Amino acid sequence: MNLSRLRKLKYALPLAVVVMALTATATTAKPTAAGTPIKIAILSDCKGAFAAFYGADVGGAIQAFVEQTGAKVKDKSNPIKGMTGGTISGHPIKLVGIGCSNDSADLAISETKRLMEKLGADILIGPLSGDESIAVAKYAKAHPKKTFVNGTAGALDTTMIVRAPNFFRWNGDGAQWDAGTGWVAYNVLGWRKVNVIMDDYSFGWTSAAGFIAEFCALGGEVTKRVFPPLNTTDYSQYVAQLDPPNATDGYFWAVGGTGTLSSLKAFEQKYGNMNSKQHMGNLFFGTPGTFTELGLRIAGSYAGGGGTAADVPSAALDKFKALTAKTWSALPPLKGPATATGVGNLFFVNYYVNATGLIKGLKAVKGDISGGQKALQKKLATTTVTDPNGYTLKLDSNRQGIADTFVQQLFDNNGTLGIKTIYKVVGVPQSFGGVFAPNKPPPGETVPACVKGNVPWKVTKVG
Amino acid sequence: MPVALSYRRHLGWGVTLAAFAFGLVWVVFLADRPAHSDPTAFFSTLLDAITQGALYFVVASGFTLVFGLMRVVNMAHGSLYLVAAYVAIDVQRRIITGNPDTTVSSTQVSVINWFVVLLVAALVAGLLGLVMQQAFLRWNQGQDLRQALITIAISVIVADQVVVHTGGGVAEDMSFPGRINQFVDLHVKGFSYSGARLFILGLALFIGLALWLWLKRTRTGMVIRAGVDDRAMVAALGVNIQRVFAIAFFVGSMLAGIGAVIGTSQTAVSNGTDGIWLLNSLVVVIIGGMGSLAGAAVGSMLYGLIGTFSAAYLPAGNTQYAVIFTFVLLAIVLAVRPYGIFGRPA
Amino acid sequence: MSDVRAIERTIAAVALALAALAPVLFSTYTVDQLLTQVLIFGIVAMSLIFLASYGGMVSLAQTALFGIAGFVFGNMTTVDTKGLTLGYSPWAGIIPAILIATAIGLVFGGLASRSTGIYFLMITLTYGVIANLSFGQIERISGFGGISGIVPPSIIGTTDQHPHRLYYLALVIAVLLYALVRFVIRTNFGLSLQGVRDEPVRMSSLGYGIALHRTLAFTFGAFMASIAGVLFVWWNGHVDPQTIGLGATLNVLIIAVIGGLRRIEGAFVGALAFVFINDRLAETDFSVAGFKLGTFNSLIGLIFLAIVLVSPDGLLGIWERAMTLLKQRQPAAAAAAGD
């Protein structure tokens, strides 16, 4: 008995050594072999005024992952189905959830909480709209250990006022998008006196502010500002507050979403058929899928951009078109092929641009988001992104991109309304050369005031 | 008791008259563009108010008809408007361009075209309403709250279905016929006004007259009026009350459809439009009184006047408070006549 | 019947115990996000059910009053956001928020007090929509973007600073308000209110002020809703017009009806069902072979419709009917066994 046990012992010792060695190598090997997943969430609007762009938003973000991390889409005709695969330095990318908001900050916050706290996302890409982004940026400020990059929101306050150190936005805000419009109004159309009509909420004010700041800096005068509230159906009283067409040079429209059509109709009912040389709009005049509703009467008027143009040829644009064609066949609910509805659509492009910035930062830190993501956030602040038009977007000290934008013109394309890009503006800072600053009031009903000043960028003709 | 009652009533009327007088003085003398110095603007605003009220009347008359006769608060009235609007847009586009995605401009629309679309949308709305009534509301007559909850549930489902099947909240619209979408010279101090808005007023007057004749001069109308007064008695008298209810619900829903075509040609439609038109119908009926056509007319006019004049004549930068005036109007009416101007307790 | 009551009391005790131990039993997200929401919206629904069940008034203005309290608190205690930005400390905002919302409830109730039934429902819905439009359009007190960056008093803290404290506060307040409602309905006022609900003409001839009773009941409902409103902005940190939009108003009604419009407890049953279903299905894509059937709203609308058609007293009504059925079978079984 004792002998057999002793005999067994002689095998036990080497066995134990082998086991211990394996255990030792296994525990040291873990961090390098199987990387911890990076959990991403995307937040956009699937209800409300911008629900039509849900697929484009999510598709834009996923496209960046497909291009740069080796991810694969689950369904080429439905971005909402998500993506799989994709790694950064051995860390797998996990899309844990896609949030659905409705253009209101309330739902955006509850979706953000669901994505970040219930589903445990590390990083959020989104949201879509201005007021949502202000609320999300404030949430970000209260949760410094997670990182947030913008979707396509264009409110100025998000980066200039809230200034969360972990919220990054490479795309321009609504004011930056309208750079160039004031210049066109003053120099090309010869306007000196202008009426501005804008939605009475933050995006309307911000967008109009971009026009007003530039136009007034050049020496123009904004004689009237009218603010129809957001849910107006009968715009007749608001257009009645405008000067009649023979008493002013032009009108700038920053009325969007569901009001663009109604307000223009109300204008014609009050003052007769529009003379398109007297009207200019912000990006709502030119958003793909919606501007055709305006009808041919508006052909000839200029429209502010959203920082992207599908008809300005460049190598970068060709590359982006090919990428889009390869990644997506359609971006529902928008109808048509993805190359037509996505390329040049600021919703699609901005989500792509911000996701690209995120991925570049993640790659630079080799996918290491430990330590409260501090290394990642430090890297992101200095990350640059080349947008689909070939322009390099840098972040300023508020983690806000210094943008490029385009001014477009509507024209009669054989019976339907078409749009073409005429002017390009690069190097537009969020401050507009000092007009906007953290210690100054954000755009509002009377802000900015109409004062002469410097325009720190150049507007050039395209092509 | 009698002293206190008449005191309260006199106070109510006193406040109302004072408010009206103050409003008049403000508009004529104290506003930024006072009426005495800019009568054209005043006249234009007045016409805007009346034409807007006319549109409210078309939709609200359907709502009050159903409410008055069957005590059904049809919370899906706005949903009927919404569905009819989208159907009308689709039909107009198909008729004129053959393609449901191409917009249509006024120059392409003839008066006949537009009325055909109107007819189609009205029938669709009427049928939907009828189906809803027969399926869900016929067997629980008298259970007001339950019926209201049922129509609320339907409105929630319909609103969601519209969101899902119309691709988001992008606004879409229809066009008025080119012939009426022009300026009409009113021969008063060279003042021209939008023909489209006058057309709306004309349509509303015609519909109001047609409804009045129907209610006052036809047998069905007589039964409906009797039913508004005393439902139980009408049933006891052996009238086929179910048939009358069905007809009334059909007509009421049709009116929502007619209003939808007019409203969508005038402005646009999007996903929240059903809530807005439900509110409009509610306000008109609360002011005017349930079951009363005259009440719907007066309520619509008052609502249109308040909404339009407050937006036009409040000081610049303060037009945001216009919605408060609607509430003030409601408050005054509720304080002085809780059942509406022409309403009676159930 | 006392058996049923005993069973219900046991269930309630168990539920309360589970609620007290929730942070130990469930995840932080479930406790701080979902269960807190259940409590807050349960209180609002409870105010609606109180008015409906004991006052005979179905009010769709409870959400608006809840929001008004939140907006007042937000306006008073925030700085770098929209609204009045008065910048007072959170403690100073509590009383004005509750007071102003209750006062507005008094006005609303007074104006609507002479209307009954369906008419009352219409009027209160109009209040709700006008409140929504007012906060949406009047920039000085909110505007479309609403007020964000609202913080609770530091002793409560946000869910990051002191997890679960707000949850426990909401739980305690919900229990206290429930007890308060149970107490009020047994007072003279509560009894005469139920009399006014059932026989207004008779009560009036006995000298009771109908309008007065209704107004006071409505004010009490507003008081409860306003407390929930303050808790809400502490929880959410943000309030905007959508918080009191038509959708939100109908959601509270749906919660009350699903739970059961006749019993106060239905508020929390309904809120539990609604919040958890909403959370579970938030990202579900209701599509069949590529054809989109709808979103969560269609589903909840269908559930709501089914409940109204089949069991107007909601889930609690189904429970009561089940209990009654069981009891009816028991005597027969006992009789059979006895033989």
CSV table of N, CA, C and O in Angstrom, one decimal, chain B residues 8 63 67 71 73 75 136 139 144-146 148-150 152-157 160-161 164-165 275 278-279 282-283 285-286 289-290 317-318 320-321 323-324 326-327 330-331 334-335 338-340, chain C residues 58 60 107-108 111-112 114-116 118-119 121-123 125-127 129-130 133-134 137-140 246 250 253-254 257 261 291-298 300-302 304-305 308-312:
chain,number,residue,atom,x,y,z
B,8,ARG,N,-71.8,86.6,-9.8
B,8,ARG,CA,-70.8,85.9,-10.5
B,8,ARG,C,-71.0,86.1,-12.0
B,8,ARG,O,-70.0,86.3,-12.8
B,63,PHE,N,-66.3,67.0,-35.6
B,63,PHE,CA,-66.0,66.6,-34.2
B,63,PHE,C,-67.2,66.8,-33.4
B,63,PHE,O,-67.6,66.0,-32.6
B,67,PHE,N,-69.7,64.3,-31.3
B,67,PHE,CA,-69.7,64.5,-29.9
B,67,PHE,C,-71.1,64.7,-29.4
B,67,PHE,O,-71.6,64.2,-28.4
B,71,ARG,N,-72.1,61.5,-27.9
B,71,ARG,CA,-71.2,61.7,-26.7
B,71,ARG,C,-69.9,61.0,-26.9
B,71,ARG,O,-69.3,60.6,-25.9
B,73,VAL,N,-66.2,61.4,-27.6
B,73,VAL,CA,-65.1,62.3,-27.8
B,73,VAL,C,-64.1,61.5,-28.8
B,73,VAL,O,-63.4,60.6,-28.3
B,75,MET,N,-61.2,60.9,-30.1
B,75,MET,CA,-59.8,61.3,-30.0
B,75,MET,C,-59.1,60.9,-31.2
B,75,MET,O,-57.9,61.4,-31.4
B,136,PHE,N,-65.8,49.2,-33.0
B,136,PHE,CA,-65.4,49.5,-31.6
B,136,PHE,C,-66.4,50.3,-30.7
B,136,PHE,O,-66.3,50.2,-29.5
B,139,TRP,N,-71.2,48.8,-29.8
B,139,TRP,CA,-71.7,47.9,-28.8
B,139,TRP,C,-71.5,48.4,-27.3
B,139,TRP,O,-71.9,47.8,-26.4
B,144,ASP,N,-69.2,56.5,-21.9
B,144,ASP,CA,-68.5,57.6,-22.5
B,144,ASP,C,-67.0,57.5,-22.3
B,144,ASP,O,-66.2,57.6,-23.3
B,145,LEU,N,-66.6,57.2,-21.1
B,145,LEU,CA,-65.1,57.2,-20.8
B,145,LEU,C,-64.5,56.0,-21.6
B,145,LEU,O,-63.4,56.2,-22.2
B,146,ARG,N,-65.2,54.9,-21.6
B,146,ARG,CA,-64.6,53.7,-22.3
B,146,ARG,C,-64.4,54.0,-23.8
B,146,ARG,O,-63.4,53.7,-24.4
B,148,ALA,N,-64.0,57.0,-25.1
B,148,ALA,CA,-62.9,57.9,-25.3
B,148,ALA,C,-61.6,57.2,-25.2
B,148,ALA,O,-60.7,57.4,-26.0
B,149,LEU,N,-61.5,56.2,-24.3
B,149,LEU,CA,-60.2,55.5,-24.1
B,149,LEU,C,-60.0,54.7,-25.4
B,149,LEU,O,-58.8,54.5,-25.8
B,150,ILE,N,-61.0,54.1,-25.9
B,150,ILE,CA,-60.9,53.3,-27.2
B,150,ILE,C,-60.3,54.2,-28.3
B,150,ILE,O,-59.4,53.8,-29.0
B,152,ILE,N,-58.7,56.9,-28.0
B,152,ILE,CA,-57.3,57.3,-27.7
B,152,ILE,C,-56.4,56.2,-28.1
B,152,ILE,O,-55.4,56.4,-28.8
B,153,ALA,N,-56.7,54.9,-27.8
B,153,ALA,CA,-55.9,53.8,-28.2
B,153,ALA,C,-55.7,53.8,-29.7
B,153,ALA,O,-54.6,53.6,-30.2
B,154,ILE,N,-56.8,53.9,-30.4
B,154,ILE,CA,-56.7,53.9,-31.9
B,154,ILE,C,-55.9,55.0,-32.4
B,154,ILE,O,-55.1,54.8,-33.3
B,155,SER,N,-56.0,56.2,-31.8
B,155,SER,CA,-55.2,57.3,-32.3
B,155,SER,C,-53.7,57.1,-32.0
B,155,SER,O,-52.8,57.4,-32.9
B,156,VAL,N,-53.3,56.4,-30.9
B,156,VAL,CA,-51.9,56.1,-30.6
B,156,VAL,C,-51.4,55.1,-31.7
B,156,VAL,O,-50.3,55.3,-32.3
B,157,ILE,N,-52.2,54.1,-32.0
B,157,ILE,CA,-51.8,53.1,-33.0
B,157,ILE,C,-51.7,53.7,-34.3
B,157,ILE,O,-50.7,53.5,-35.1
B,160,ASP,N,-48.6,55.9,-34.8
B,160,ASP,CA,-47.4,55.2,-34.9
B,160,ASP,C,-47.3,54.5,-36.3
B,160,ASP,O,-46.2,54.5,-36.9
B,161,GLN,N,-48.4,54.0,-36.8
B,161,GLN,CA,-48.4,53.4,-38.1
B,161,GLN,C,-48.0,54.4,-39.2
B,161,GLN,O,-47.3,54.1,-40.1
B,164,VAL,N,-44.3,55.0,-39.2
B,164,VAL,CA,-43.6,53.9,-39.7
B,164,VAL,C,-43.7,53.8,-41.2
B,164,VAL,O,-42.7,53.5,-41.9
B,165,HIS,N,-44.9,54.1,-41.8
B,165,HIS,CA,-45.1,53.9,-43.2
B,165,HIS,C,-45.0,55.2,-44.0
B,165,HIS,O,-45.1,55.1,-45.2
B,275,GLY,N,-52.1,65.5,-33.6
B,275,GLY,CA,-52.3,66.1,-32.3
B,275,GLY,C,-52.7,67.5,-32.4
B,275,GLY,O,-53.6,68.0,-31.6
B,278,LEU,N,-56.4,67.6,-33.3
B,278,LEU,CA,-57.3,67.2,-32.2
B,278,LEU,C,-57.4,68.4,-31.2
B,278,LEU,O,-58.5,68.7,-30.8
B,279,LEU,N,-56.3,69.1,-30.9
B,279,LEU,CA,-56.4,70.2,-30.1
B,279,LEU,C,-57.3,71.3,-30.6
B,279,LEU,O,-58.1,71.8,-29.9
B,282,LEU,N,-60.8,70.3,-30.2
B,282,LEU,CA,-61.2,70.4,-28.8
B,282,LEU,C,-61.5,71.8,-28.4
B,282,LEU,O,-62.5,72.1,-27.7
B,283,VAL,N,-60.6,72.7,-28.7
B,283,VAL,CA,-60.7,74.1,-28.3
B,283,VAL,C,-62.0,74.7,-28.9
B,283,VAL,O,-62.8,75.4,-28.2
B,285,VAL,N,-64.8,73.2,-29.8
B,285,VAL,CA,-66.0,72.6,-29.2
B,285,VAL,C,-66.1,73.1,-27.8
B,285,VAL,O,-67.2,73.3,-27.3
B,286,ILE,N,-65.0,73.2,-27.0
B,286,ILE,CA,-65.1,73.7,-25.7
B,286,ILE,C,-65.7,75.1,-25.7
B,286,ILE,O,-66.5,75.5,-24.9
B,289,GLY,N,-69.4,74.9,-27.6
B,289,GLY,CA,-70.5,74.1,-27.0
B,289,GLY,C,-70.6,72.8,-27.9
B,289,GLY,O,-70.5,72.8,-29.1
B,290,MET,N,-70.9,71.7,-27.2
B,290,MET,CA,-70.9,70.4,-28.0
B,290,MET,C,-72.2,70.2,-28.7
B,290,MET,O,-73.3,70.6,-28.2
B,317,GLY,N,-41.1,90.6,-30.5
B,317,GLY,CA,-40.3,89.9,-29.5
B,317,GLY,C,-41.1,89.3,-28.4
B,317,GLY,O,-40.6,88.5,-27.6
B,318,ASN,N,-42.4,89.6,-28.4
B,318,ASN,CA,-43.3,89.0,-27.4
B,318,ASN,C,-44.4,88.1,-28.1
B,318,ASN,O,-45.3,87.7,-27.4
B,320,GLN,N,-44.2,85.2,-28.8
B,320,GLN,CA,-44.1,83.9,-28.2
B,320,GLN,C,-45.2,83.7,-27.2
B,320,GLN,O,-45.6,82.5,-26.9
B,321,TYR,N,-45.8,84.8,-26.7
B,321,TYR,CA,-46.9,84.6,-25.7
B,321,TYR,C,-48.3,84.4,-26.3
B,321,TYR,O,-49.2,84.3,-25.6
B,323,VAL,N,-49.8,81.9,-27.4
B,323,VAL,CA,-50.5,80.8,-27.0
B,323,VAL,C,-51.3,81.0,-25.7
B,323,VAL,O,-52.3,80.4,-25.4
B,324,ILE,N,-50.7,81.9,-24.9
B,324,ILE,CA,-51.4,82.1,-23.6
B,324,ILE,C,-52.7,82.7,-23.8
B,324,ILE,O,-53.7,82.5,-23.0
B,326,THR,N,-54.9,82.1,-26.1
B,326,THR,CA,-55.8,81.0,-26.4
B,326,THR,C,-56.3,80.5,-25.1
B,326,THR,O,-57.5,80.2,-24.9
B,327,PHE,N,-55.4,80.3,-24.1
B,327,PHE,CA,-55.8,79.8,-22.8
B,327,PHE,C,-56.7,80.7,-22.1
B,327,PHE,O,-57.7,80.3,-21.5
B,330,LEU,N,-60.1,80.4,-23.4
B,330,LEU,CA,-60.7,79.2,-22.9
B,330,LEU,C,-61.2,79.4,-21.4
B,330,LEU,O,-62.3,79.0,-21.0
B,331,ALA,N,-60.3,80.1,-20.7
B,331,ALA,CA,-60.6,80.3,-19.3
B,331,ALA,C,-61.8,81.1,-19.1
B,331,ALA,O,-62.7,80.9,-18.3
B,334,LEU,N,-64.9,79.1,-20.0
B,334,LEU,CA,-65.2,78.1,-19.0
B,334,LEU,C,-65.8,78.8,-17.7
B,334,LEU,O,-66.6,78.2,-17.1
B,335,ALA,N,-65.3,80.0,-17.4
B,335,ALA,CA,-65.8,80.6,-16.2
B,335,ALA,C,-67.2,81.1,-16.4
B,335,ALA,O,-68.0,81.1,-15.5
B,338,PRO,N,-69.7,77.3,-18.6
B,338,PRO,CA,-68.9,76.1,-18.6
B,338,PRO,C,-69.2,75.0,-19.7
B,338,PRO,O,-68.3,74.2,-19.9
B,339,TYR,N,-70.4,75.1,-20.3
B,339,TYR,CA,-70.6,74.1,-21.3
B,339,TYR,C,-70.4,74.7,-22.7
B,339,TYR,O,-70.9,74.1,-23.7
B,340,GLY,N,-69.8,75.8,-22.8
B,340,GLY,CA,-69.6,76.4,-24.1
B,340,GLY,C,-70.7,77.4,-24.4
B,340,GLY,O,-71.7,77.4,-23.7
C,58,VAL,N,-61.8,62.1,-14.8
C,58,VAL,CA,-60.6,61.6,-15.5
C,58,VAL,C,-59.9,62.8,-16.0
C,58,VAL,O,-60.3,63.5,-16.9
C,60,LEU,N,-56.6,64.6,-17.7
C,60,LEU,CA,-55.4,64.4,-18.5
C,60,LEU,C,-54.5,65.6,-18.3
C,60,LEU,O,-53.6,65.8,-19.1
C,107,VAL,N,-56.4,76.6,-10.1
C,107,VAL,CA,-57.0,77.4,-11.2
C,107,VAL,C,-57.7,76.5,-12.2
C,107,VAL,O,-58.8,76.6,-12.6
C,108,PHE,N,-56.9,75.5,-12.7
C,108,PHE,CA,-57.4,74.5,-13.7
C,108,PHE,C,-58.6,73.9,-13.2
C,108,PHE,O,-59.6,73.7,-13.9
C,111,LEU,N,-61.7,76.1,-12.9
C,111,LEU,CA,-62.3,76.4,-14.2
C,111,LEU,C,-63.1,75.2,-14.7
C,111,LEU,O,-64.2,75.4,-15.4
C,112,ALA,N,-62.6,74.0,-14.5
C,112,ALA,CA,-63.2,72.8,-15.0
C,112,ALA,C,-64.2,72.2,-14.1
C,112,ALA,O,-64.8,71.2,-14.4
C,114,ARG,N,-67.1,72.8,-13.0
C,114,ARG,CA,-68.5,72.7,-13.3
C,114,ARG,C,-68.8,71.8,-14.5
C,114,ARG,O,-70.0,71.7,-14.9
C,115,SER,N,-67.8,71.1,-15.0
C,115,SER,CA,-68.0,70.2,-16.1
C,115,SER,C,-67.8,68.8,-15.6
C,115,SER,O,-67.0,68.6,-14.7
C,116,THR,N,-68.4,67.9,-16.2
C,116,THR,CA,-68.3,66.5,-15.7
C,116,THR,C,-67.9,65.6,-16.9
C,116,THR,O,-67.9,65.9,-18.0
C,118,ILE,N,-67.0,63.3,-19.7
C,118,ILE,CA,-66.1,63.4,-20.9
C,118,ILE,C,-65.7,64.8,-21.2
C,118,ILE,O,-64.6,65.1,-21.7
C,119,TYR,N,-66.6,65.7,-20.8
C,119,TYR,CA,-66.3,67.1,-21.0
C,119,TYR,C,-65.1,67.5,-20.2
C,119,TYR,O,-64.2,68.2,-20.7
C,121,LEU,N,-62.7,65.5,-19.3
C,121,LEU,CA,-61.5,64.9,-19.9
C,121,LEU,C,-61.0,65.8,-21.0
C,121,LEU,O,-59.8,66.0,-21.2
C,122,MET,N,-61.9,66.3,-21.9
C,122,MET,CA,-61.5,67.1,-23.0
C,122,MET,C,-60.8,68.4,-22.5
C,122,MET,O,-59.8,68.8,-23.0
C,123,ILE,N,-61.4,69.0,-21.5
C,123,ILE,CA,-60.9,70.3,-21.0
C,123,ILE,C,-59.5,70.1,-20.4
C,123,ILE,O,-58.6,70.8,-20.7
C,125,LEU,N,-57.4,67.7,-21.2
C,125,LEU,CA,-56.5,67.4,-22.2
C,125,LEU,C,-56.0,68.7,-22.9
C,125,LEU,O,-54.8,68.9,-23.2
C,126,THR,N,-57.0,69.7,-23.1
C,126,THR,CA,-56.6,70.9,-23.6
C,126,THR,C,-55.6,71.7,-22.8
C,126,THR,O,-54.7,72.3,-23.3
C,127,TYR,N,-55.8,71.6,-21.5
C,127,TYR,CA,-54.9,72.2,-20.5
C,127,TYR,C,-53.5,71.7,-20.8
C,127,TYR,O,-52.5,72.4,-20.9
C,129,VAL,N,-52.2,70.2,-23.5
C,129,VAL,CA,-51.6,70.6,-24.7
C,129,VAL,C,-51.1,72.1,-24.7
C,129,VAL,O,-50.1,72.4,-25.2
C,130,ILE,N,-52.0,72.9,-24.1
C,130,ILE,CA,-51.6,74.3,-24.0
C,130,ILE,C,-50.4,74.5,-23.1
C,130,ILE,O,-49.5,75.3,-23.5
C,133,LEU,N,-47.5,73.6,-25.3
C,133,LEU,CA,-47.2,74.7,-26.3
C,133,LEU,C,-46.6,75.9,-25.6
C,133,LEU,O,-45.7,76.5,-26.1
C,134,SER,N,-47.1,76.2,-24.4
C,134,SER,CA,-46.6,77.4,-23.7
C,134,SER,C,-45.1,77.2,-23.4
C,134,SER,O,-44.3,78.1,-23.7
C,137,GLN,N,-43.0,77.4,-26.6
C,137,GLN,CA,-42.9,78.7,-27.4
C,137,GLN,C,-42.4,79.8,-26.5
C,137,GLN,O,-41.8,80.8,-27.1
C,138,ILE,N,-42.6,79.8,-25.2
C,138,ILE,CA,-42.1,81.0,-24.4
C,138,ILE,C,-40.7,80.7,-24.0
C,138,ILE,O,-40.4,80.0,-23.1
C,139,GLU,N,-39.8,81.4,-24.7
C,139,GLU,CA,-38.4,81.2,-24.5
C,139,GLU,C,-38.0,81.5,-23.0
C,139,GLU,O,-37.1,80.9,-22.5
C,140,ARG,N,-38.6,82.5,-22.4
C,140,ARG,CA,-38.2,83.0,-21.1
C,140,ARG,C,-38.3,81.9,-20.1
C,140,ARG,O,-37.5,82.0,-19.1
C,246,LEU,N,-48.2,65.5,-25.8
C,246,LEU,CA,-49.4,64.6,-25.9
C,246,LEU,C,-49.0,63.2,-25.7
C,246,LEU,O,-49.7,62.4,-25.0
C,250,LEU,N,-50.6,60.9,-22.7
C,250,LEU,CA,-51.3,59.6,-22.9
C,250,LEU,C,-50.6,58.5,-22.3
C,250,LEU,O,-51.3,57.5,-21.8
C,253,LEU,N,-52.0,58.2,-18.8
C,253,LEU,CA,-53.3,57.6,-18.9
C,253,LEU,C,-53.3,56.1,-19.1
C,253,LEU,O,-54.0,55.3,-18.5
C,254,ILE,N,-52.4,55.7,-20.1
C,254,ILE,CA,-52.2,54.3,-20.4
C,254,ILE,C,-51.8,53.5,-19.1
C,254,ILE,O,-52.3,52.4,-18.8
C,257,VAL,N,-54.8,53.2,-16.8
C,257,VAL,CA,-55.8,52.2,-17.3
C,257,VAL,C,-55.3,50.8,-17.3
C,257,VAL,O,-56.0,49.9,-16.9
C,261,LEU,N,-58.2,51.6,-13.3
C,261,LEU,CA,-58.6,53.0,-13.0
C,261,LEU,C,-59.4,53.0,-11.7
C,261,LEU,O,-59.6,54.1,-11.2
C,291,PHE,N,-41.2,43.9,-43.6
C,291,PHE,CA,-42.3,44.9,-43.5
C,291,PHE,C,-42.4,45.4,-42.1
C,291,PHE,O,-42.6,44.6,-41.2
C,292,LYS,N,-42.2,46.6,-41.9
C,292,LYS,CA,-42.2,47.1,-40.6
C,292,LYS,C,-43.6,47.2,-40.0
C,292,LYS,O,-44.5,47.8,-40.5
C,293,LEU,N,-43.8,46.5,-38.9
C,293,LEU,CA,-45.2,46.5,-38.3
C,293,LEU,C,-45.5,47.6,-37.4
C,293,LEU,O,-46.6,47.9,-37.1
C,294,GLY,N,-44.5,48.3,-36.9
C,294,GLY,CA,-44.7,49.4,-36.0
C,294,GLY,C,-43.6,49.5,-35.0
C,294,GLY,O,-42.6,48.8,-35.1
C,295,THR,N,-43.8,50.4,-34.0
C,295,THR,CA,-42.7,50.5,-33.0
C,295,THR,C,-43.4,50.2,-31.6
C,295,THR,O,-44.6,49.7,-31.6
C,296,PHE,N,-42.7,50.4,-30.6
C,296,PHE,CA,-43.3,50.2,-29.2
C,296,PHE,C,-44.6,50.8,-29.1
C,296,PHE,O,-45.5,50.3,-28.4
C,297,ASN,N,-44.8,52.0,-29.7
C,297,ASN,CA,-46.1,52.7,-29.5
C,297,ASN,C,-47.3,51.9,-30.0
C,297,ASN,O,-48.3,51.9,-29.4
C,298,SER,N,-47.1,51.3,-31.2
C,298,SER,CA,-48.2,50.5,-31.7
C,298,SER,C,-48.5,49.3,-30.7
C,298,SER,O,-49.7,49.0,-30.4
C,300,ILE,N,-48.0,49.2,-27.4
C,300,ILE,CA,-48.6,49.6,-26.2
C,300,ILE,C,-50.0,50.1,-26.5
C,300,ILE,O,-50.9,49.9,-25.6
C,301,GLY,N,-50.2,50.6,-27.7
C,301,GLY,CA,-51.6,51.0,-28.1
C,301,GLY,C,-52.5,49.8,-28.1
C,301,GLY,O,-53.6,49.9,-27.7
C,302,LEU,N,-51.9,48.7,-28.7
C,302,LEU,CA,-52.7,47.5,-28.8
C,302,LEU,C,-53.1,46.9,-27.5
C,302,LEU,O,-54.2,46.5,-27.2
C,304,PHE,N,-53.2,48.6,-24.7
C,304,PHE,CA,-54.2,49.5,-24.1
C,304,PHE,C,-55.5,49.2,-24.6
C,304,PHE,O,-56.5,49.1,-23.9
C,305,LEU,N,-55.7,49.1,-26.0
C,305,LEU,CA,-57.0,48.8,-26.6
C,305,LEU,C,-57.5,47.5,-26.0
C,305,LEU,O,-58.7,47.4,-25.7
C,308,VAL,N,-58.8,48.0,-22.6
C,308,VAL,CA,-60.1,48.7,-22.5
C,308,VAL,C,-61.3,47.9,-23.0
C,308,VAL,O,-62.4,48.0,-22.5
C,309,LEU,N,-61.0,47.1,-24.0
C,309,LEU,CA,-62.1,46.3,-24.6
C,309,LEU,C,-62.5,45.1,-23.6
C,309,LEU,O,-63.6,44.8,-23.5
C,310,VAL,N,-61.5,44.5,-23.1
C,310,VAL,CA,-61.7,43.2,-22.4
C,310,VAL,C,-61.9,43.4,-20.9
C,310,VAL,O,-62.8,42.9,-20.3
C,311,SER,N,-61.0,44.3,-20.3
C,311,SER,CA,-61.0,44.4,-18.9
C,311,SER,C,-60.8,45.9,-18.5
C,311,SER,O,-59.7,46.3,-18.2
C,312,PRO,N,-61.9,46.7,-18.6
C,312,PRO,CA,-61.7,48.1,-18.4
C,312,PRO,C,-61.1,48.5,-17.0
C,312,PRO,O,-60.6,49.6,-16.8
